[in-house]
Short mmCIF file of C-alpha atoms in Angstrom, two decimals:
data_model
loop_
_atom_site.label_atom_id
_atom_site.label_comp_id
_atom_site.label_asym_id
_atom_site.label_seq_id
_atom_site.Cartn_x
_atom_site.Cartn_y
_atom_site.Cartn_z
CA UNK A 1 -2.85 9.85 -21.77
CA UNK A 2 -2.61 13.20 -20.10
CA UNK A 3 -1.16 16.17 -21.91
CA UNK A 4 1.69 17.97 -20.20
CA UNK A 5 -0.39 21.18 -19.96
CA UNK A 6 -3.09 19.30 -18.03
CA UNK A 7 -0.50 17.61 -15.84
CA UNK A 8 1.04 20.94 -14.91
CA UNK A 9 -2.38 22.25 -13.87
CA UNK A 10 -2.38 19.76 -10.99
CA UNK A 11 0.92 21.06 -9.65
CA UNK A 12 1.18 24.28 -7.76
CA UNK A 13 3.91 26.17 -5.95
CA UNK A 14 4.85 24.82 -2.50
CA UNK A 15 2.81 21.62 -3.03
CA UNK A 16 4.98 18.60 -2.17
CA UNK A 17 3.68 15.52 -3.98
CA UNK A 18 3.63 12.23 -2.06
CA UNK A 19 2.17 10.20 -4.91
CA UNK A 20 0.44 10.38 -8.28
CA UNK A 21 -2.38 8.07 -9.31
CA UNK A 22 -4.05 7.68 -12.68
CA UNK A 23 -7.33 5.76 -12.78
CA UNK A 24 -8.58 4.79 -16.25
CA UNK A 25 -12.04 3.20 -16.20
CA UNK A 26 -13.36 1.35 -19.23
CA UNK A 27 -15.46 4.42 -20.10
CA UNK A 28 -12.33 6.10 -21.55
CA UNK A 29 -12.53 8.89 -18.97
CA UNK A 30 -9.63 9.28 -16.56
CA UNK A 31 -9.10 10.58 -13.06
CA UNK A 32 -5.63 11.87 -12.37
CA UNK A 33 -4.64 12.91 -8.87
CA UNK A 34 -1.76 14.11 -6.76
CA UNK A 35 -1.70 13.51 -3.04
CA UNK A 36 0.56 15.95 -1.28
CA UNK A 37 0.94 18.68 1.29
CA UNK A 38 1.71 22.33 1.76
CA UNK A 39 3.42 23.83 4.79
CA UNK A 40 0.88 25.60 6.97
CA UNK A 41 3.51 26.60 9.53
CA UNK A 42 7.03 25.52 10.46
CA UNK A 43 5.81 22.33 12.14
CA UNK A 44 2.37 21.74 10.57
CA UNK A 45 1.53 20.31 7.14
CA UNK A 46 -1.81 20.60 5.36
CA UNK A 47 -2.61 17.50 3.26
CA UNK A 48 -4.86 17.43 0.23
CA UNK A 49 -5.68 15.59 -2.96
CA UNK A 50 -5.63 17.64 -6.15
CA UNK A 51 -7.45 15.88 -8.96
CA UNK A 52 -8.93 16.34 -12.39
CA UNK A 53 -11.17 14.18 -14.52
CA UNK A 54 -10.40 13.97 -18.21
CA UNK A 55 -12.71 12.88 -20.99
CA UNK A 56 -12.88 13.35 -24.71
CA UNK A 57 -16.14 15.30 -24.48
CA UNK A 58 -15.70 17.59 -21.46
CA UNK A 59 -13.11 20.15 -20.42
CA UNK A 60 -11.10 19.28 -17.33
CA UNK A 61 -11.20 21.13 -14.05
CA UNK A 62 -8.65 20.83 -11.26
CA UNK A 63 -10.24 20.42 -7.83
CA UNK A 64 -8.78 19.97 -4.37
CA UNK A 65 -10.01 17.99 -1.37
CA UNK A 66 -8.40 18.43 2.05
CA UNK A 67 -7.61 15.22 3.93
CA UNK A 68 -6.94 14.58 7.59
CA UNK A 69 -3.36 14.11 8.71
CA UNK A 70 -4.27 10.66 10.08
CA UNK A 71 -5.38 9.55 6.58
CA UNK A 72 -2.18 10.91 5.03
CA UNK A 73 -0.15 9.07 7.67
CA UNK A 74 -2.03 5.82 6.92
CA UNK A 75 -1.30 6.26 3.20
CA UNK A 76 2.38 6.86 3.92
CA UNK A 77 2.42 3.80 6.20
CA UNK A 78 1.03 1.64 3.37
CA UNK A 79 3.63 3.05 0.98
CA UNK A 80 6.58 2.68 3.36
CA UNK A 81 5.81 -0.57 5.14
CA UNK A 82 4.11 -2.77 2.53
CA UNK A 83 6.07 -5.60 1.03
CA UNK A 84 5.08 -6.34 -2.55
CA UNK A 85 6.53 -8.60 -5.20
CA UNK A 86 8.12 -6.80 -8.10
CA UNK A 87 6.44 -9.21 -10.52
CA UNK A 88 3.11 -10.78 -9.53
CA UNK A 89 2.81 -14.51 -10.13
CA UNK A 90 -0.34 -14.23 -12.25
CA UNK A 91 -0.13 -12.79 -15.76
CA UNK A 92 -3.14 -10.49 -16.23
CA UNK A 93 -4.50 -8.57 -19.16
CA UNK A 94 -7.83 -7.84 -20.76
CA UNK A 95 -9.84 -5.72 -23.12
CA UNK A 96 -12.39 -4.23 -20.77
CA UNK A 97 -12.15 -3.01 -17.21
CA UNK A 98 -10.20 -0.34 -15.47
CA UNK A 99 -6.52 0.21 -14.87
CA UNK A 100 -4.33 2.11 -12.45
CA UNK A 101 -0.90 3.68 -12.60
CA UNK A 102 0.74 4.62 -9.31
CA UNK A 103 3.88 6.77 -9.24
CA UNK A 104 5.87 7.52 -6.12
CA UNK A 105 8.98 9.71 -5.95
CA UNK A 106 11.27 10.28 -3.01
CA UNK A 107 14.44 12.17 -3.81
CA UNK A 108 16.14 10.46 -6.75
CA UNK A 109 14.16 7.26 -6.17
CA UNK A 110 11.05 6.60 -8.25
CA UNK A 111 8.68 3.71 -8.77
CA UNK A 112 5.81 3.28 -11.21
CA UNK A 113 3.38 0.40 -10.84
CA UNK A 114 0.59 -0.38 -13.29
CA UNK A 115 -2.20 -2.92 -12.82
CA UNK A 116 -5.44 -3.90 -14.48
CA UNK A 117 -8.71 -4.25 -12.53
CA UNK A 118 -8.06 -5.56 -9.02
CA UNK A 119 -4.46 -5.99 -7.90
CA UNK A 120 -3.19 -9.55 -7.43
CA UNK A 121 -2.77 -10.94 -3.93
CA UNK A 122 0.90 -9.92 -3.89
CA UNK A 123 -0.17 -6.35 -4.58
CA UNK A 124 -3.12 -6.26 -2.15
CA UNK A 125 -1.69 -3.23 -0.27
CA UNK A 126 -2.10 -1.22 -3.50
CA UNK A 127 -5.81 -2.03 -3.53
CA UNK A 128 -6.04 -0.88 0.09
CA UNK A 129 -4.18 2.29 -0.85
CA UNK A 130 -6.53 3.08 -3.75
CA UNK A 131 -9.61 2.42 -1.58
CA UNK A 132 -8.28 4.77 1.10
CA UNK A 133 -7.53 7.51 -1.43
CA UNK A 134 -10.87 7.16 -3.22
CA UNK A 135 -12.72 7.24 0.12
CA UNK A 136 -11.55 10.86 0.41
CA UNK A 137 -12.96 11.90 -2.98
CA UNK A 138 -16.53 13.08 -3.65
CA UNK A 139 -19.08 10.30 -4.08
CA UNK A 140 -19.61 10.96 -7.81
CA UNK A 141 -15.93 10.12 -8.41
CA UNK A 142 -16.04 6.98 -6.29
CA UNK A 143 -18.84 5.72 -8.57
CA UNK A 144 -16.93 6.72 -11.75
#
C-alpha cells in the first residue's frame, strides 16, 4: 500500500479532490490518482488528474493531466446519480487479477468501495467511471 509520504506528494495547495482511485494490477505495480480541480478564477475551475505509479523496482513520479470540464462533469454525474447496491449479490475473490479502491469525500461524508477485476452488474457505473478516468491518462498507463 502507499506510504503517507507518497500520498502527500499527490496533494498540493488549492487542489480540491473529487475522488481518489487506486488501481492494483496483478503485476504488483500500482497507479494511484486524485481527480480534482483548482480555481482558475472566481467562476472558473481547472480540472486535472494527478497520478503516480508505484512499483518495488522504480521510484515514483507525480504527474498531472488536465481534463476537460465536460469530462469532469460526466464523472461527477456518475458519482452523484448512480444507484448501486451496498453489497453486490455475487461473492467475488481471487488470487490473480487487478483490484480497485475508490474513495470519495464530500464534507464529513466519505465512502470507500473496493472491487476485484470487473465490477458486478450492480456496480456497473463504477466500471464506467474507471473507463472514463483511464481514457484521460496516457496510453502507456491504460495498457498497464
